[in-house]
């Protein structure tokens, strides 16, 4: 795409507001981001935890927003990158950013709850910054494990509450109610109205809850390179979590 800097700036303005600050040939999409140079400053801290060379691998970026991570995965040589998001504003930004960056990425309007419609599994699934925006977060993780993730999951969630992670026992007696008073016991905080002015924030877990949910949905945590970021491999799902809903067309 042969656009001048001022044409790029005009398109960026027309497609805004942007959540991802992406450098498009010297023009930044969100230079005044409230988190700083986001998500680049986060990516820098865990980029080494993902294979440098992704050639021959397929990548699914769920909640891709303007495609920052999709573009990074393509730059690492991934054979195919598919970014999905349920918001057309972000998908249009992502298509423009990829075009200016000169990378071939597919973007599709799809909710995480519909990943089974893709009918395929991906070597690397990126699920960053989406869990706490969902009313049904554990269902989303179960669906990703069941229908989309073949090998690696790159996961991030906002966390609040204790950052301590307890060694949990397999079972506790009914009489042990004190257990739940421990701030480090896996907990999700329900946001009925708003948090950070954002009505799409629904459930914010503590650190123990993130780890327990990932394990329960069938992800083994193999790396925790950066605050809130987990590198996982697909593993067996908890006996109690499968299968909670029949696949389309399956009989009960
Ligand atoms: C906080 S942004 C995170 C963007 C990016 N993944 C990152 O980590 O920088 C959350 C993104 O998830 C998308 N999203 C929220 N709920 C979704 C859903 N049910 N299915 C697909 N995308 C969703 C939003 O549209 C938004 O682009």
mmCIF file of N, CA, C and O and ligand atoms in Angstrom, residues 19-20 38-39 42 46 61-69 84-88 90-91 108-114 126-135 140 156 198 200-201, ligand 1:
data_model
loop_
_atom_site.group_PDB
_atom_site.id
_atom_site.type_symbol
_atom_site.label_atom_id
_atom_site.label_comp_id
_atom_site.label_asym_id
_atom_site.label_seq_id
_atom_site.Cartn_x
_atom_site.Cartn_y
_atom_site.Cartn_z
ATOM 1 N N UNK A 19 -7.113 1.252 20.343
ATOM 2 C CA UNK A 19 -6.601 0.747 21.619
ATOM 3 C C UNK A 19 -5.148 0.311 21.450
ATOM 4 O O UNK A 19 -4.333 0.457 22.347
ATOM 5 N N UNK A 20 -4.820 -0.217 20.278
ATOM 6 C CA UNK A 20 -3.438 -0.626 20.017
ATOM 7 C C UNK A 20 -2.650 0.544 19.438
ATOM 8 O O UNK A 20 -3.081 1.153 18.455
ATOM 9 N N UNK A 38 1.383 0.953 24.327
ATOM 10 C CA UNK A 38 0.712 -0.329 24.537
ATOM 11 C C UNK A 38 0.200 -0.889 23.211
ATOM 12 O O UNK A 38 -0.355 -0.125 22.427
ATOM 13 N N UNK A 39 0.345 -2.187 22.942
ATOM 14 C CA UNK A 39 0.855 -3.238 23.807
ATOM 15 C C UNK A 39 2.350 -3.522 23.646
ATOM 16 O O UNK A 39 2.843 -4.509 24.196
ATOM 17 N N UNK A 42 4.272 -4.253 26.767
ATOM 18 C CA UNK A 42 3.979 -5.564 27.376
ATOM 19 C C UNK A 42 4.671 -6.672 26.571
ATOM 20 O O UNK A 42 5.327 -7.546 27.109
ATOM 21 N N UNK A 46 7.563 -10.349 27.134
ATOM 22 C CA UNK A 46 7.354 -11.807 27.011
ATOM 23 C C UNK A 46 7.629 -12.336 25.605
ATOM 24 O O UNK A 46 7.444 -13.526 25.336
ATOM 25 N N UNK A 61 -5.527 -15.519 16.710
ATOM 26 C CA UNK A 61 -5.452 -14.410 17.664
ATOM 27 C C UNK A 61 -6.893 -14.017 18.020
ATOM 28 O O UNK A 61 -7.592 -13.381 17.230
ATOM 29 N N UNK A 62 -7.318 -14.429 19.214
ATOM 30 C CA UNK A 62 -8.731 -14.226 19.622
ATOM 31 C C UNK A 62 -8.866 -12.883 20.348
ATOM 32 O O UNK A 62 -8.182 -12.636 21.331
ATOM 33 N N UNK A 63 -9.775 -12.045 19.858
ATOM 34 C CA UNK A 63 -9.892 -10.692 20.414
ATOM 35 C C UNK A 63 -8.706 -9.885 19.932
ATOM 36 O O UNK A 63 -8.034 -9.190 20.692
ATOM 37 N N UNK A 64 -8.483 -9.966 18.604
ATOM 38 C CA UNK A 64 -7.233 -9.460 18.010
ATOM 39 C C UNK A 64 -7.122 -7.944 18.055
ATOM 40 O O UNK A 64 -6.031 -7.400 17.876
ATOM 41 N N UNK A 65 -8.275 -7.254 18.256
ATOM 42 C CA UNK A 65 -8.257 -5.800 18.266
ATOM 43 C C UNK A 65 -7.628 -5.292 16.965
ATOM 44 O O UNK A 65 -7.979 -5.783 15.892
ATOM 45 N N UNK A 66 -6.683 -4.343 17.020
ATOM 46 C CA UNK A 66 -6.128 -3.789 15.777
ATOM 47 C C UNK A 66 -4.994 -4.635 15.220
ATOM 48 O O UNK A 66 -4.291 -4.217 14.301
ATOM 49 N N UNK A 67 -4.815 -5.825 15.779
ATOM 50 C CA UNK A 67 -3.915 -6.799 15.157
ATOM 51 C C UNK A 67 -2.453 -6.711 15.545
ATOM 52 O O UNK A 67 -1.604 -7.304 14.866
ATOM 53 N N UNK A 68 -2.139 -6.044 16.656
ATOM 54 C CA UNK A 68 -0.723 -5.926 17.050
ATOM 55 C C UNK A 68 -0.067 -7.303 17.135
ATOM 56 O O UNK A 68 0.988 -7.545 16.535
ATOM 57 N N UNK A 69 -0.698 -8.236 17.883
ATOM 58 C CA UNK A 69 -0.061 -9.549 18.063
ATOM 59 C C UNK A 69 -0.114 -10.372 16.777
ATOM 60 O O UNK A 69 0.824 -11.123 16.478
ATOM 61 N N UNK A 84 -9.436 -12.936 15.067
ATOM 62 C CA UNK A 84 -10.892 -12.794 15.172
ATOM 63 C C UNK A 84 -11.232 -11.789 16.271
ATOM 64 O O UNK A 84 -10.520 -11.657 17.267
ATOM 65 N N UNK A 85 -12.324 -11.088 16.063
ATOM 66 C CA UNK A 85 -12.814 -10.126 17.050
ATOM 67 C C UNK A 85 -14.301 -9.951 16.734
ATOM 68 O O UNK A 85 -14.728 -10.177 15.601
ATOM 69 N N UNK A 86 -15.086 -9.559 17.738
ATOM 70 C CA UNK A 86 -16.511 -9.374 17.422
ATOM 71 C C UNK A 86 -16.848 -7.910 17.137
ATOM 72 O O UNK A 86 -18.003 -7.573 16.945
ATOM 73 N N UNK A 87 -15.821 -7.062 17.052
ATOM 74 C CA UNK A 87 -16.073 -5.637 16.872
ATOM 75 C C UNK A 87 -15.506 -5.166 15.521
ATOM 76 O O UNK A 87 -14.289 -5.191 15.299
ATOM 77 N N UNK A 88 -16.424 -4.696 14.653
ATOM 78 C CA UNK A 88 -16.003 -4.273 13.304
ATOM 79 C C UNK A 88 -15.040 -3.095 13.325
ATOM 80 O O UNK A 88 -14.185 -2.977 12.441
ATOM 81 N N UNK A 90 -12.594 -2.534 15.358
ATOM 82 C CA UNK A 90 -11.227 -3.043 15.528
ATOM 83 C C UNK A 90 -10.784 -3.851 14.310
ATOM 84 O O UNK A 90 -9.619 -3.793 13.909
ATOM 85 N N UNK A 91 -11.711 -4.610 13.742
ATOM 86 C CA UNK A 91 -11.330 -5.420 12.569
ATOM 87 C C UNK A 91 -10.908 -4.526 11.402
ATOM 88 O O UNK A 91 -9.957 -4.832 10.684
ATOM 89 N N UNK A 108 -11.430 -11.961 10.731
ATOM 90 C CA UNK A 108 -12.816 -12.419 10.599
ATOM 91 C C UNK A 108 -13.617 -11.967 11.806
ATOM 92 O O UNK A 108 -13.100 -11.984 12.934
ATOM 93 N N UNK A 109 -14.876 -11.595 11.542
ATOM 94 C CA UNK A 109 -15.749 -11.202 12.657
ATOM 95 C C UNK A 109 -16.305 -12.465 13.300
ATOM 96 O O UNK A 109 -17.104 -13.189 12.684
ATOM 97 N N UNK A 110 -15.882 -12.741 14.509
ATOM 98 C CA UNK A 110 -16.325 -13.965 15.178
ATOM 99 C C UNK A 110 -16.146 -13.787 16.682
ATOM 100 O O UNK A 110 -15.132 -13.262 17.141
ATOM 101 N N UNK A 111 -17.124 -14.259 17.428
ATOM 102 C CA UNK A 111 -16.988 -14.221 18.891
ATOM 103 C C UNK A 111 -16.217 -15.450 19.350
ATOM 104 O O UNK A 111 -16.280 -16.515 18.726
ATOM 105 N N UNK A 112 -15.543 -15.310 20.463
ATOM 106 C CA UNK A 112 -14.810 -16.456 21.027
ATOM 107 C C UNK A 112 -15.762 -17.626 21.290
ATOM 108 O O UNK A 112 -15.365 -18.782 21.195
ATOM 109 N N UNK A 113 -17.018 -17.327 21.583
ATOM 110 C CA UNK A 113 -17.967 -18.408 21.872
ATOM 111 C C UNK A 113 -18.278 -19.246 20.626
ATOM 112 O O UNK A 113 -18.880 -20.300 20.737
ATOM 113 N N UNK A 114 -17.889 -18.728 19.458
ATOM 114 C CA UNK A 114 -18.187 -19.437 18.205
ATOM 115 C C UNK A 114 -16.940 -20.032 17.568
ATOM 116 O O UNK A 114 -16.944 -20.327 16.361
ATOM 117 N N UNK A 126 -3.607 -17.159 20.671
ATOM 118 C CA UNK A 126 -3.357 -16.000 21.523
ATOM 119 C C UNK A 126 -4.696 -15.565 22.108
ATOM 120 O O UNK A 126 -5.656 -15.318 21.358
ATOM 121 N N UNK A 127 -4.763 -15.517 23.419
ATOM 122 C CA UNK A 127 -6.011 -15.130 24.086
ATOM 123 C C UNK A 127 -5.624 -14.130 25.183
ATOM 124 O O UNK A 127 -5.523 -14.446 26.353
ATOM 125 N N UNK A 128 -5.341 -12.919 24.700
ATOM 126 C CA UNK A 128 -4.785 -11.879 25.570
ATOM 127 C C UNK A 128 -5.828 -10.787 25.802
ATOM 128 O O UNK A 128 -6.391 -10.240 24.843
ATOM 129 N N UNK A 129 -6.047 -10.473 27.056
ATOM 130 C CA UNK A 129 -6.873 -9.310 27.389
ATOM 131 C C UNK A 129 -8.339 -9.458 27.062
ATOM 132 O O UNK A 129 -9.018 -8.445 26.839
ATOM 133 N N UNK A 130 -8.841 -10.664 27.014
ATOM 134 C CA UNK A 130 -10.244 -10.870 26.640
ATOM 135 C C UNK A 130 -11.061 -11.475 27.789
ATOM 136 O O UNK A 130 -12.224 -11.105 27.993
ATOM 137 N N UNK A 131 -10.450 -12.373 28.567
ATOM 138 C CA UNK A 131 -11.205 -13.145 29.571
ATOM 139 C C UNK A 131 -12.093 -12.279 30.464
ATOM 140 O O UNK A 131 -13.257 -12.592 30.685
ATOM 141 N N UNK A 132 -11.553 -11.166 30.942
ATOM 142 C CA UNK A 132 -12.310 -10.342 31.898
ATOM 143 C C UNK A 132 -13.415 -9.522 31.215
ATOM 144 O O UNK A 132 -14.228 -8.900 31.887
ATOM 145 N N UNK A 133 -13.434 -9.552 29.877
ATOM 146 C CA UNK A 133 -14.510 -8.884 29.142
ATOM 147 C C UNK A 133 -15.688 -9.824 28.883
ATOM 148 O O UNK A 133 -16.626 -9.450 28.191
ATOM 149 N N UNK A 134 -15.592 -11.038 29.395
ATOM 150 C CA UNK A 134 -16.613 -12.038 29.064
ATOM 151 C C UNK A 134 -17.542 -12.294 30.242
ATOM 152 O O UNK A 134 -17.097 -12.385 31.385
ATOM 153 N N UNK A 135 -18.828 -12.487 29.926
ATOM 154 C CA UNK A 135 -19.767 -12.886 30.980
ATOM 155 C C UNK A 135 -19.581 -14.356 31.335
ATOM 156 O O UNK A 135 -19.949 -14.797 32.407
ATOM 157 N N UNK A 140 -15.574 -19.885 27.687
ATOM 158 C CA UNK A 140 -14.680 -19.508 26.579
ATOM 159 C C UNK A 140 -13.408 -20.347 26.609
ATOM 160 O O UNK A 140 -12.958 -20.862 25.571
ATOM 161 N N UNK A 156 -3.453 -13.907 28.705
ATOM 162 C CA UNK A 156 -3.293 -12.791 29.647
ATOM 163 C C UNK A 156 -4.665 -12.348 30.129
ATOM 164 O O UNK A 156 -5.640 -12.357 29.370
ATOM 165 N N UNK A 198 -15.489 1.006 32.196
ATOM 166 C CA UNK A 198 -15.729 0.109 31.068
ATOM 167 C C UNK A 198 -16.831 -0.897 31.414
ATOM 168 O O UNK A 198 -16.630 -1.791 32.230
ATOM 169 N N UNK A 200 -17.817 -3.286 29.825
ATOM 170 C CA UNK A 200 -17.568 -4.645 29.306
ATOM 171 C C UNK A 200 -16.590 -5.426 30.199
ATOM 172 O O UNK A 200 -16.170 -6.518 29.851
ATOM 173 N N UNK A 201 -16.220 -4.862 31.339
ATOM 174 C CA UNK A 201 -15.443 -5.640 32.315
ATOM 175 C C UNK A 201 -16.425 -6.397 33.207
ATOM 176 O O UNK A 201 -17.233 -5.773 33.892
HETATM 177 C C1 LIG B 1 -8.600 -5.285 25.932
HETATM 178 S S1 LIG B 1 -8.766 -5.685 24.225
HETATM 179 C C2 LIG B 1 -7.366 -6.795 24.054
HETATM 180 C C3 LIG B 1 -6.796 -6.747 22.669
HETATM 181 C C4 LIG B 1 -5.565 -7.620 22.428
HETATM 182 N N1 LIG B 1 -5.890 -9.025 22.465
HETATM 183 C C5 LIG B 1 -4.473 -7.270 23.407
HETATM 184 O O1 LIG B 1 -4.173 -8.085 24.300
HETATM 185 O O2 LIG B 1 -3.893 -6.209 23.291
HETATM 186 C C6 LIG B 1 -10.128 -6.826 24.182
HETATM 187 C C7 LIG B 1 -10.535 -7.237 22.783
HETATM 188 O O3 LIG B 1 -11.388 -8.374 22.879
HETATM 189 C C8 LIG B 1 -12.479 -8.208 21.997
HETATM 190 N N2 LIG B 1 -13.572 -9.047 22.500
HETATM 191 C C9 LIG B 1 -14.312 -8.864 23.631
HETATM 192 N N3 LIG B 1 -15.233 -9.839 23.757
HETATM 193 C C10 LIG B 1 -15.073 -10.661 22.687
HETATM 194 C C11 LIG B 1 -15.720 -11.842 22.242
HETATM 195 N N4 LIG B 1 -16.756 -12.359 22.909
HETATM 196 N N5 LIG B 1 -15.283 -12.443 21.127
HETATM 197 C C12 LIG B 1 -14.257 -11.908 20.414
HETATM 198 N N6 LIG B 1 -13.610 -10.786 20.768
HETATM 199 C C13 LIG B 1 -14.021 -10.161 21.891
HETATM 200 C C14 LIG B 1 -12.747 -6.707 22.006
HETATM 201 O O4 LIG B 1 -13.479 -6.281 20.885
HETATM 202 C C15 LIG B 1 -11.331 -6.165 22.043
HETATM 203 O O5 LIG B 1 -10.793 -6.005 20.769
#
